[in-house]
Amino acid sequence: MRLVIARCSVDYAGKLTAHLPMALRLILIKADGSVSIHADDRAYKPLNWMNPPCSLREEPHDENGAVARWTVTHGKSGERLILTIEEFLHDTSHELGIDPGLQKDGVEAHLQELLAEHITTLGDGWSLVRREFPTAIGPVDILCRDADSATVAIEIKRRGEIDGVEQLTRYLELLNRDPHLAPVRGVFAAQEIRPQARVLATDRGIDCVTLDYDALRGIEHEGTLF
């Protein structure tokens, strides 16, 4: 991961346009190619970003001291994120390696185990491919196939928040690059799903399923969770 602190302005050029005026900001360039720009607030959420696949072209300061220009271009849509940089205060890179992924608490781990064992709870004809399906950015809770043999990635939470939807979105972007799996759709499953998370999931084409822990433990007496 590369961390850059710089005084910069940011312009997004695509279906919509957006402008961030000149200010001091943190720029993150991750190993997956993503670039995000952060301010010193808003918790984890960036001011603007570009998801992979994308490429970064750096045009450094010239001999006359003109500003540097970075252009991030999305490999599919052609949309661009343009950074005009007046001053660099910090620029360093660190090798983080493969992340082991979020460790789930006992309830989430048991929900995953129960749902994988009884995957037809989600629909007749569904079949399990694998629990903890490995990816370069962490394991997908459950990878399975529906009645039409289409690939489905399932992310399981005890309480479904926006960050869980974002996590599943990243998995789907990666899995859909694999021609042996694509197209892959997502299911966000939790005992409780917050309204904001449900809206975001629906907007991204991700199905939401509310899990009943007690019903799963007595699965032979229960029907579908949809």
Coordinates of N, CA and C in Angstrom, one line a residue:
M1 N 0.8 -1.2 0.0 CA 0.0 0.0 0.0 C 0.9 1.2 0.0
R2 N 0.5 2.2 -0.8 CA 1.2 3.5 -0.9 C 0.4 4.6 -0.2
L3 N 1.0 5.3 0.7 CA 0.3 6.4 1.4 C 1.0 7.7 1.0
V4 N 0.2 8.6 0.5 CA 0.7 9.9 0.1 C -0.2 11.0 0.8
I5 N 0.5 11.9 1.4 CA -0.1 13.1 1.9 C 0.3 14.3 1.1
A6 N -0.7 15.0 0.4 CA -0.3 16.0 -0.5 C -1.4 17.1 -0.6
R7 N -1.0 18.3 -1.0 CA -1.9 19.4 -1.2 C -2.4 19.2 -2.6
C8 N -3.7 18.9 -2.8 CA -4.1 18.6 -4.2 C -5.6 19.0 -4.4
S9 N -6.0 19.1 -5.6 CA -7.4 19.2 -6.0 C -7.7 18.0 -6.8
V10 N -9.0 17.6 -6.8 CA -9.4 16.3 -7.5 C -10.6 16.6 -8.3
D11 N -10.5 16.1 -9.6 CA -11.7 16.2 -10.5 C -12.0 14.8 -11.0
Y12 N -13.3 14.5 -10.9 CA -13.8 13.2 -11.4 C -14.6 13.5 -12.7
A13 N -14.1 12.8 -13.8 CA -14.7 12.9 -15.1 C -15.3 11.6 -15.6
G14 N -16.6 11.5 -15.7 CA -17.3 10.3 -16.1 C -18.7 10.6 -16.4
K15 N -19.7 9.7 -16.1 CA -21.1 10.0 -16.3 C -21.5 11.2 -15.5
L16 N -20.9 11.4 -14.4 CA -21.1 12.7 -13.6 C -19.7 13.3 -13.4
T17 N -19.7 14.6 -13.0 CA -18.5 15.3 -12.7 C -18.5 15.8 -11.3
A18 N -17.3 15.8 -10.7 CA -17.2 16.3 -9.3 C -15.9 17.0 -9.1
H19 N -15.8 17.9 -8.2 CA -14.6 18.7 -8.0 C -14.3 18.9 -6.5
L20 N -13.1 18.6 -6.1 CA -12.6 18.8 -4.8 C -11.6 19.9 -4.9
P21 N -11.8 21.1 -4.3 CA -10.8 22.2 -4.4 C -9.5 21.8 -3.7
M22 N -8.5 22.6 -3.9 CA -7.2 22.4 -3.4 C -7.2 22.4 -1.8
A23 N -6.6 21.3 -1.3 CA -6.5 21.1 0.2 C -5.6 20.0 0.5
L24 N -5.2 19.9 1.7 CA -4.3 18.8 2.2 C -5.1 17.5 2.3
R25 N -4.7 16.4 1.7 CA -5.4 15.2 1.7 C -4.5 14.0 1.8
L26 N -5.1 12.9 2.2 CA -4.4 11.6 2.2 C -4.9 10.8 0.9
I27 N -3.9 10.3 0.2 CA -4.2 9.5 -1.0 C -3.7 8.1 -0.7
L28 N -4.6 7.1 -0.9 CA -4.2 5.7 -0.7 C -4.2 5.0 -2.1
I29 N -3.1 4.3 -2.4 CA -3.0 3.5 -3.6 C -2.8 2.1 -3.2
K30 N -3.8 1.2 -3.4 CA -3.7 -0.2 -2.8 C -3.1 -1.1 -3.9
A31 N -2.7 -2.3 -3.4 CA -2.2 -3.3 -4.3 C -3.1 -3.8 -5.4
D32 N -4.4 -3.7 -5.1 CA -5.4 -4.1 -6.1 C -5.6 -3.1 -7.2
G33 N -4.9 -1.9 -7.1 CA -5.0 -0.9 -8.1 C -6.0 0.2 -7.8
S34 N -6.7 0.1 -6.7 CA -7.7 1.1 -6.3 C -7.0 2.3 -5.8
V35 N -7.6 3.5 -6.0 CA -7.1 4.8 -5.5 C -8.2 5.5 -4.8
S36 N -7.9 6.0 -3.6 CA -9.0 6.7 -2.8 C -8.4 7.9 -2.2
I37 N -9.2 9.0 -2.1 CA -8.7 10.3 -1.5 C -9.5 10.5 -0.2
H38 N -8.8 10.8 0.8 CA -9.4 11.0 2.2 C -9.1 12.3 2.8
A39 N -10.1 12.8 3.5 CA -9.9 14.0 4.4 C -9.8 13.5 5.8
D40 N -9.5 14.4 6.8 CA -9.3 14.0 8.2 C -10.7 13.9 8.9
D41 N -11.7 13.3 8.3 CA -13.0 13.1 8.9 C -13.7 12.0 8.1
R42 N -15.0 11.9 8.3 CA -15.8 10.9 7.6 C -15.4 9.4 7.9
A43 N -14.7 9.2 9.0 CA -14.3 7.8 9.4 C -13.6 7.2 8.2
Y44 N -14.1 6.0 7.7 CA -13.4 5.2 6.7 C -13.7 5.7 5.3
K45 N -14.8 6.5 5.1 CA -15.3 6.8 3.8 C -14.5 7.8 3.0
P46 N -14.0 7.5 1.8 CA -13.2 8.5 1.1 C -14.0 9.6 0.5
L47 N -13.4 10.7 0.1 CA -14.0 11.8 -0.5 C -14.4 11.4 -2.0
N48 N -13.4 10.7 -2.6 CA -13.6 10.2 -4.0 C -12.7 9.0 -4.1
W49 N -13.0 8.2 -5.1 CA -12.2 7.0 -5.3 C -12.4 6.4 -6.7
M50 N -11.5 5.4 -7.0 CA -11.7 4.7 -8.3 C -11.4 3.2 -7.9
N51 N -12.4 2.4 -8.2 CA -12.2 0.9 -8.0 C -11.5 0.3 -9.1
P52 N -10.8 -0.8 -8.9 CA -10.2 -1.6 -10.0 C -11.2 -2.2 -10.9
P53 N -10.8 -2.5 -12.2 CA -9.5 -2.3 -12.7 C -9.2 -0.9 -13.2
C54 N -8.1 -0.3 -12.8 CA -7.8 1.0 -13.2 C -6.3 1.2 -13.2
S55 N -5.8 2.2 -13.9 CA -4.4 2.5 -14.0 C -4.1 3.9 -13.6
L56 N -2.9 4.1 -13.0 CA -2.5 5.4 -12.6 C -1.3 5.9 -13.4
R57 N -1.4 7.1 -14.0 CA -0.3 7.7 -14.7 C 0.1 8.9 -14.0
E58 N 1.4 9.0 -13.6 CA 2.0 10.1 -12.8 C 2.8 11.0 -13.7
E59 N 2.4 12.3 -13.8 CA 3.2 13.3 -14.5 C 3.8 14.2 -13.4
P60 N 5.1 14.1 -13.1 CA 5.7 14.8 -12.0 C 5.9 16.3 -12.3
H61 N 6.3 17.0 -11.2 CA 6.6 18.4 -11.4 C 7.6 18.6 -12.4
D62 N 7.5 19.6 -13.3 CA 8.5 19.9 -14.3 C 9.6 20.8 -13.7
E63 N 10.6 21.1 -14.5 CA 11.7 21.9 -14.0 C 11.3 23.3 -13.7
N64 N 10.2 23.8 -14.1 CA 9.7 25.1 -13.8 C 8.9 25.2 -12.5
G65 N 8.7 24.0 -11.9 CA 8.0 24.0 -10.6 C 6.5 23.9 -10.8
A66 N 6.0 23.6 -12.0 CA 4.6 23.4 -12.2 C 4.0 22.3 -11.4
V67 N 2.7 22.3 -11.2 CA 2.1 21.2 -10.4 C 2.2 19.9 -11.1
A68 N 2.2 18.8 -10.2 CA 2.2 17.5 -10.7 C 0.8 17.1 -11.1
R69 N 0.6 16.1 -11.9 CA -0.7 15.7 -12.4 C -0.8 14.2 -12.4
W70 N -1.7 13.6 -11.6 CA -1.9 12.2 -11.6 C -3.3 11.9 -12.3
T71 N -3.4 10.9 -13.2 CA -4.6 10.6 -13.8 C -4.9 9.1 -13.6
V72 N -6.0 8.8 -12.9 CA -6.4 7.4 -12.7 C -7.6 7.1 -13.7
T73 N -7.4 6.1 -14.5 CA -8.4 5.8 -15.6 C -8.9 4.4 -15.3
H74 N -10.2 4.3 -15.3 CA -10.9 3.0 -15.1 C -10.8 2.2 -16.4
G75 N -10.4 0.9 -16.3 CA -10.1 0.1 -17.4 C -11.3 -0.3 -18.2
K76 N -12.5 -0.2 -17.7 CA -13.7 -0.6 -18.4 C -14.5 0.6 -18.9
S77 N -14.8 1.5 -18.0 CA -15.7 2.6 -18.3 C -14.9 3.8 -18.9
G78 N -13.6 3.9 -18.7 CA -12.9 5.0 -19.2 C -13.0 6.2 -18.3
E79 N -13.8 6.2 -17.2 CA -13.9 7.3 -16.3 C -12.6 7.6 -15.7
R80 N -12.4 8.9 -15.4 CA -11.1 9.4 -14.9 C -11.2 10.1 -13.6
L81 N -10.1 10.0 -12.8 CA -9.9 10.7 -11.6 C -8.6 11.5 -11.7
I82 N -8.7 12.8 -11.7 CA -7.5 13.6 -12.1 C -7.1 14.4 -10.8
L83 N -5.9 14.2 -10.4 CA -5.4 14.8 -9.2 C -4.3 15.9 -9.6
T84 N -4.5 17.1 -9.2 CA -3.6 18.2 -9.5 C -2.9 18.5 -8.2
I85 N -1.6 18.2 -8.1 CA -0.8 18.2 -6.8 C 0.2 19.4 -6.8
E86 N 0.0 20.2 -5.8 CA 0.9 21.4 -5.6 C 2.1 21.0 -4.7
E87 N 1.9 20.1 -3.8 CA 2.9 19.9 -2.8 C 2.8 18.5 -2.2
F88 N 3.9 17.8 -2.1 CA 4.0 16.4 -1.5 C 4.6 16.6 -0.1
L89 N 3.8 16.1 0.9 CA 4.4 16.2 2.3 C 4.9 14.8 2.8
H90 N 4.3 13.7 2.2 CA 4.7 12.4 2.6 C 4.4 11.4 1.5
D91 N 5.3 10.5 1.3 CA 5.1 9.5 0.2 C 5.8 8.2 0.6
T92 N 5.1 7.2 1.0 CA 5.8 6.0 1.5 C 4.9 4.7 1.0
S93 N 5.6 3.6 0.9 CA 4.9 2.4 0.5 C 5.2 1.3 1.5
H94 N 4.3 0.4 1.7 CA 4.4 -0.7 2.6 C 3.8 -2.0 2.0
E95 N 4.5 -3.1 2.2 CA 3.9 -4.4 1.7 C 3.1 -5.0 2.9
L96 N 1.8 -5.1 2.7 CA 0.9 -5.6 3.8 C 0.7 -7.1 3.7
G97 N 0.9 -7.7 2.5 CA 0.7 -9.1 2.3 C -0.8 -9.4 2.2
I98 N -1.1 -10.7 2.2 CA -2.5 -11.2 2.1 C -3.2 -11.1 3.4
D99 N -4.3 -10.4 3.5 CA -5.0 -10.2 4.7 C -5.8 -11.5 5.0
P100 N -5.8 -11.9 6.3 CA -6.5 -13.2 6.6 C -8.0 -13.0 6.7
G101 N -8.5 -11.7 6.6 CA -9.9 -11.5 6.6 C -10.5 -11.3 8.0
L102 N -11.7 -10.8 8.1 CA -12.3 -10.5 9.3 C -12.7 -11.8 10.1
Q103 N -12.3 -11.8 11.3 CA -12.6 -13.0 12.2 C -14.0 -12.8 12.7
K104 N -14.9 -13.7 12.4 CA -16.2 -13.6 12.9 C -16.4 -14.0 14.3
D105 N -17.4 -13.5 15.0 CA -17.7 -14.0 16.3 C -18.4 -15.3 16.3
G106 N -18.7 -15.9 17.4 CA -19.2 -17.2 17.4 C -20.6 -17.4 16.7
V107 N -21.4 -16.4 16.9 CA -22.7 -16.5 16.2 C -22.6 -16.4 14.7
E108 N -21.8 -15.5 14.2 CA -21.6 -15.4 12.7 C -20.9 -16.7 12.2
A109 N -20.0 -17.2 12.9 CA -19.3 -18.5 12.4 C -20.3 -19.6 12.4
H110 N -21.2 -19.7 13.4 CA -22.2 -20.8 13.5 C -23.2 -20.6 12.4
L111 N -23.6 -19.3 12.1 CA -24.6 -19.0 11.1 C -24.0 -19.5 9.7
Q112 N -22.7 -19.2 9.5 CA -22.1 -19.7 8.3 C -22.1 -21.2 8.1
E113 N -21.8 -21.8 9.2 CA -21.7 -23.3 9.2 C -23.1 -23.9 9.0
L114 N -24.1 -23.4 9.7 CA -25.5 -23.9 9.5 C -26.0 -23.6 8.1
L115 N -25.8 -22.4 7.6 CA -26.3 -22.1 6.2 C -25.6 -22.9 5.2
A116 N -24.3 -23.2 5.3 CA -23.6 -24.0 4.4 C -24.1 -25.4 4.4
E117 N -24.4 -25.9 5.6 CA -24.9 -27.3 5.7 C -26.3 -27.5 5.1
H118 N -27.1 -26.4 5.2 CA -28.4 -26.5 4.7 C -28.7 -25.4 3.7
I119 N -27.9 -25.4 2.6 CA -27.9 -24.3 1.7 C -29.2 -24.2 0.9
T120 N -30.0 -25.3 0.9 CA -31.3 -25.3 0.2 C -32.3 -24.5 0.9
T121 N -31.9 -24.0 2.1 CA -32.8 -23.0 2.8 C -33.0 -21.8 1.9
L122 N -32.0 -21.5 1.1 CA -32.1 -20.3 0.2 C -32.9 -20.6 -1.0
G123 N -33.2 -21.8 -1.3 CA -34.0 -22.1 -2.5 C -33.8 -23.6 -2.9
D124 N -34.8 -24.2 -3.5 CA -34.7 -25.6 -4.0 C -33.6 -25.6 -5.1
G125 N -32.8 -26.6 -5.1 CA -31.8 -26.8 -6.1 C -30.5 -26.1 -5.9
W126 N -30.4 -25.4 -4.8 CA -29.1 -24.7 -4.5 C -28.1 -25.7 -4.0
S127 N -26.8 -25.5 -4.3 CA -25.8 -26.4 -3.9 C -24.5 -25.6 -3.4
L128 N -23.8 -26.2 -2.5 CA -22.7 -25.5 -1.9 C -21.4 -25.8 -2.8
V129 N -20.7 -24.8 -3.1 CA -19.4 -24.9 -3.7 C -18.3 -25.0 -2.6
R130 N -18.2 -24.0 -1.7 CA -17.2 -24.0 -0.7 C -17.5 -23.0 0.4
R131 N -17.2 -23.3 1.6 CA -17.2 -22.2 2.7 C -15.8 -21.6 2.6
E132 N -15.7 -20.3 3.1 CA -14.5 -19.6 3.1 C -13.7 -19.7 1.8
F133 N -14.4 -19.4 0.7 CA -13.8 -19.5 -0.6 C -12.7 -18.4 -0.7
P134 N -11.5 -18.8 -1.0 CA -10.3 -17.9 -0.9 C -10.3 -16.9 -2.1
T135 N -10.0 -15.6 -1.8 CA -9.7 -14.6 -2.9 C -8.5 -13.9 -2.4
A136 N -8.0 -13.0 -3.3 CA -6.8 -12.2 -3.0 C -7.0 -11.2 -1.9
I137 N -8.3 -10.9 -1.6 CA -8.6 -9.9 -0.6 C -9.3 -10.4 0.6
G138 N -9.3 -11.8 0.7 CA -9.9 -12.4 1.9 C -10.9 -13.4 1.4
P139 N -11.4 -14.3 2.4 CA -12.3 -15.4 2.0 C -13.7 -14.9 1.9
V140 N -14.4 -15.4 0.9 CA -15.9 -15.2 0.8 C -16.6 -16.3 1.7
D141 N -17.5 -15.8 2.5 CA -18.1 -16.7 3.5 C -18.6 -18.0 2.9
I142 N -19.5 -17.9 1.9 CA -20.0 -19.1 1.2 C -20.1 -18.8 -0.3
L143 N -19.6 -19.7 -1.1 CA -19.8 -19.7 -2.5 C -20.6 -20.9 -2.9
C144 N -21.7 -20.6 -3.6 CA -22.6 -21.7 -4.0 C -23.2 -21.5 -5.4
R145 N -24.1 -22.4 -5.8 CA -24.8 -22.2 -7.1 C -26.3 -22.3 -6.8
D146 N -27.0 -21.5 -7.5 CA -28.5 -21.6 -7.4 C -29.1 -22.7 -8.3
A147 N -30.4 -22.7 -8.4 CA -31.1 -23.8 -9.1 C -30.7 -23.7 -10.6
D148 N -30.3 -22.6 -11.1 CA -29.9 -22.4 -12.5 C -28.4 -22.6 -12.7
S149 N -27.7 -23.1 -11.7 CA -26.3 -23.3 -11.7 C -25.5 -22.0 -11.8
A150 N -26.1 -20.8 -11.5 CA -25.4 -19.6 -11.5 C -24.6 -19.4 -10.2
T151 N -23.5 -18.8 -10.2 CA -22.6 -18.7 -9.0 C -23.2 -17.5 -8.1
V152 N -23.2 -17.8 -6.8 CA -23.7 -16.9 -5.8 C -22.7 -16.8 -4.7
A153 N -22.3 -15.5 -4.4 CA -21.4 -15.3 -3.2 C -22.2 -14.7 -2.1
I154 N -22.1 -15.3 -0.9 CA -22.9 -15.0 0.3 C -22.0 -14.4 1.4
E155 N -22.3 -13.2 1.8 CA -21.6 -12.6 3.0 C -22.5 -12.6 4.2
I156 N -22.1 -13.2 5.3 CA -22.9 -13.4 6.5 C -22.5 -12.5 7.6
K157 N -23.4 -11.8 8.2 CA -23.1 -10.9 9.4 C -24.2 -11.2 10.4
R158 N -23.8 -10.9 11.7 CA -24.8 -10.9 12.7 C -25.7 -9.7 12.6
R159 N -25.1 -8.5 12.4 CA -25.9 -7.3 12.1 C -25.4 -6.7 10.8
G160 N -26.3 -6.6 9.8 CA -25.9 -6.1 8.5 C -25.8 -4.6 8.4
E161 N -24.5 -4.1 8.2 CA -24.3 -2.7 8.1 C -23.8 -2.4 6.7
I162 N -23.6 -1.1 6.4 CA -23.1 -0.7 5.1 C -21.8 -1.2 4.8
D163 N -20.9 -1.3 5.8 CA -19.5 -1.8 5.5 C -19.6 -3.3 5.1
G164 N -20.6 -4.1 5.5 CA -20.7 -5.5 5.0 C -21.1 -5.5 3.6
V165 N -21.9 -4.6 3.1 CA -22.3 -4.5 1.7 C -21.1 -4.1 0.9
E166 N -20.3 -3.2 1.4 CA -19.1 -2.8 0.7 C -18.1 -3.9 0.6
Q167 N -18.0 -4.7 1.6 CA -17.1 -5.9 1.6 C -17.6 -6.9 0.5
L168 N -18.9 -7.2 0.5 CA -19.4 -8.1 -0.5 C -19.2 -7.5 -1.9
T169 N -19.4 -6.2 -2.1 CA -19.2 -5.6 -3.4 C -17.8 -5.8 -3.9
R170 N -16.8 -5.7 -3.0 CA -15.4 -5.9 -3.4 C -15.2 -7.4 -3.8
Y171 N -15.8 -8.3 -3.1 CA -15.6 -9.7 -3.5 C -16.2 -9.9 -4.8
L172 N -17.4 -9.4 -5.1 CA -18.1 -9.6 -6.4 C -17.3 -9.0 -7.5
E173 N -16.7 -7.9 -7.3 CA -15.9 -7.3 -8.4 C -14.7 -8.2 -8.8
L174 N -14.1 -8.8 -7.7 CA -13.0 -9.7 -8.0 C -13.4 -11.0 -8.6
L175 N -14.5 -11.6 -8.0 CA -15.0 -12.9 -8.5 C -15.5 -12.9 -10.0
N176 N -16.0 -11.7 -10.3 CA -16.6 -11.6 -11.7 C -15.5 -11.4 -12.8
R177 N -14.2 -11.3 -12.3 CA -13.1 -11.3 -13.3 C -12.7 -12.8 -13.7
D178 N -13.2 -13.7 -12.9 CA -12.9 -15.1 -13.2 C -13.9 -15.7 -14.2
P179 N -13.5 -16.0 -15.4 CA -14.4 -16.5 -16.4 C -15.1 -17.9 -16.0
H180 N -14.4 -18.6 -15.1 CA -15.0 -19.9 -14.7 C -16.1 -19.7 -13.7
L181 N -16.2 -18.5 -13.1 CA -17.3 -18.2 -12.1 C -18.3 -17.2 -12.5
A182 N -17.9 -16.3 -13.3 CA -18.8 -15.2 -13.8 C -19.9 -15.7 -14.7
P183 N -21.1 -15.1 -14.6 CA -21.4 -14.0 -13.7 C -21.7 -14.5 -12.3
V184 N -21.3 -13.7 -11.3 CA -21.5 -14.0 -9.9 C -22.4 -12.9 -9.3
R185 N -23.5 -13.3 -8.6 CA -24.3 -12.3 -7.9 C -24.1 -12.5 -6.4
G186 N -24.6 -11.6 -5.7 CA -24.4 -11.6 -4.2 C -25.6 -11.7 -3.4
V187 N -25.5 -12.3 -2.2 CA -26.5 -12.4 -1.2 C -25.9 -11.9 0.1
F188 N -26.5 -10.8 0.7 CA -26.1 -10.3 1.9 C -27.1 -10.8 3.0
A189 N -26.5 -11.7 3.9 CA -27.4 -12.4 4.9 C -27.0 -12.0 6.3
A190 N -28.0 -11.7 7.1 CA -27.7 -11.3 8.5 C -28.9 -11.5 9.3
Q191 N -28.7 -11.5 10.7 CA -29.9 -11.6 11.6 C -30.7 -10.3 11.6
E192 N -30.0 -9.2 11.4 CA -30.7 -7.9 11.3 C -29.9 -7.1 10.2
I193 N -30.7 -6.5 9.3 CA -30.1 -5.7 8.3 C -30.6 -4.3 8.4
R194 N -29.7 -3.3 8.6 CA -30.0 -1.9 8.7 C -30.6 -1.4 7.4
P195 N -31.6 -0.5 7.5 CA -32.3 0.0 6.3 C -31.3 0.6 5.3
Q196 N -30.3 1.4 5.8 CA -29.3 2.0 4.8 C -28.6 0.9 4.1
A197 N -28.2 -0.2 4.8 CA -27.5 -1.3 4.2 C -28.3 -2.0 3.1
R198 N -29.6 -2.1 3.4 CA -30.5 -2.8 2.5 C -30.7 -1.9 1.2
V199 N -30.8 -0.6 1.4 CA -30.9 0.3 0.2 C -29.7 0.2 -0.6
L200 N -28.5 0.2 0.0 CA -27.3 0.1 -0.8 C -27.2 -1.2 -1.5
A201 N -27.5 -2.3 -0.8 CA -27.4 -3.6 -1.4 C -28.4 -3.7 -2.6
T202 N -29.6 -3.2 -2.5 CA -30.6 -3.3 -3.6 C -30.1 -2.5 -4.7
D203 N -29.5 -1.3 -4.5 CA -29.0 -0.4 -5.6 C -27.9 -1.1 -6.3
R204 N -27.1 -2.0 -5.7 CA -26.0 -2.7 -6.3 C -26.4 -4.1 -6.8
G205 N -27.7 -4.4 -6.8 CA -28.2 -5.7 -7.3 C -27.9 -6.9 -6.4
I206 N -27.7 -6.6 -5.1 CA -27.4 -7.6 -4.1 C -28.7 -8.0 -3.4
D207 N -29.0 -9.3 -3.3 CA -30.2 -9.7 -2.6 C -29.9 -9.7 -1.1
C208 N -30.9 -9.4 -0.3 CA -30.8 -9.4 1.2 C -31.6 -10.5 1.8
V209 N -31.1 -11.2 2.7 CA -31.8 -12.3 3.4 C -31.6 -12.1 4.9
T210 N -32.8 -12.1 5.6 CA -32.7 -12.0 7.1 C -32.7 -13.5 7.6
L211 N -31.7 -13.8 8.4 CA -31.5 -15.1 9.0 C -32.1 -15.2 10.4
D212 N -32.8 -16.3 10.6 CA -33.4 -16.7 11.9 C -32.5 -17.8 12.5
Y213 N -31.7 -17.4 13.5 CA -30.7 -18.3 14.1 C -31.4 -19.5 14.6
D214 N -32.4 -19.3 15.4 CA -33.1 -20.5 16.0 C -33.7 -21.4 14.9
A215 N -34.3 -20.7 13.9 CA -34.9 -21.5 12.8 C -33.8 -22.4 12.1
L216 N -32.7 -21.8 11.9 CA -31.6 -22.5 11.2 C -31.1 -23.7 12.0
R217 N -31.1 -23.6 13.3 CA -30.7 -24.7 14.2 C -31.7 -25.8 14.2
G218 N -33.0 -25.5 13.8 CA -34.0 -26.5 13.7 C -34.5 -26.6 12.2
I219 N -33.5 -26.6 11.4 CA -33.7 -26.4 9.9 C -34.7 -27.4 9.3
E220 N -34.8 -28.6 9.9 CA -35.7 -29.6 9.3 C -37.1 -29.3 9.4
H221 N -37.4 -28.3 10.2 CA -38.8 -27.9 10.4 C -39.2 -26.6 9.7
E222 N -38.2 -26.0 9.0 CA -38.4 -24.6 8.5 C -38.4 -24.6 7.0
G223 N -39.0 -23.6 6.4 CA -39.0 -23.4 5.0 C -37.9 -22.4 4.6
T224 N -38.2 -21.7 3.4 CA -37.2 -20.8 2.9 C -37.1 -19.5 3.8
L225 N -35.9 -18.9 3.7 CA -35.7 -17.7 4.5 C -36.1 -16.4 3.7
F226 N -36.4 -16.6 2.4 CA -36.8 -15.4 1.6 C -38.2 -15.0 2.0

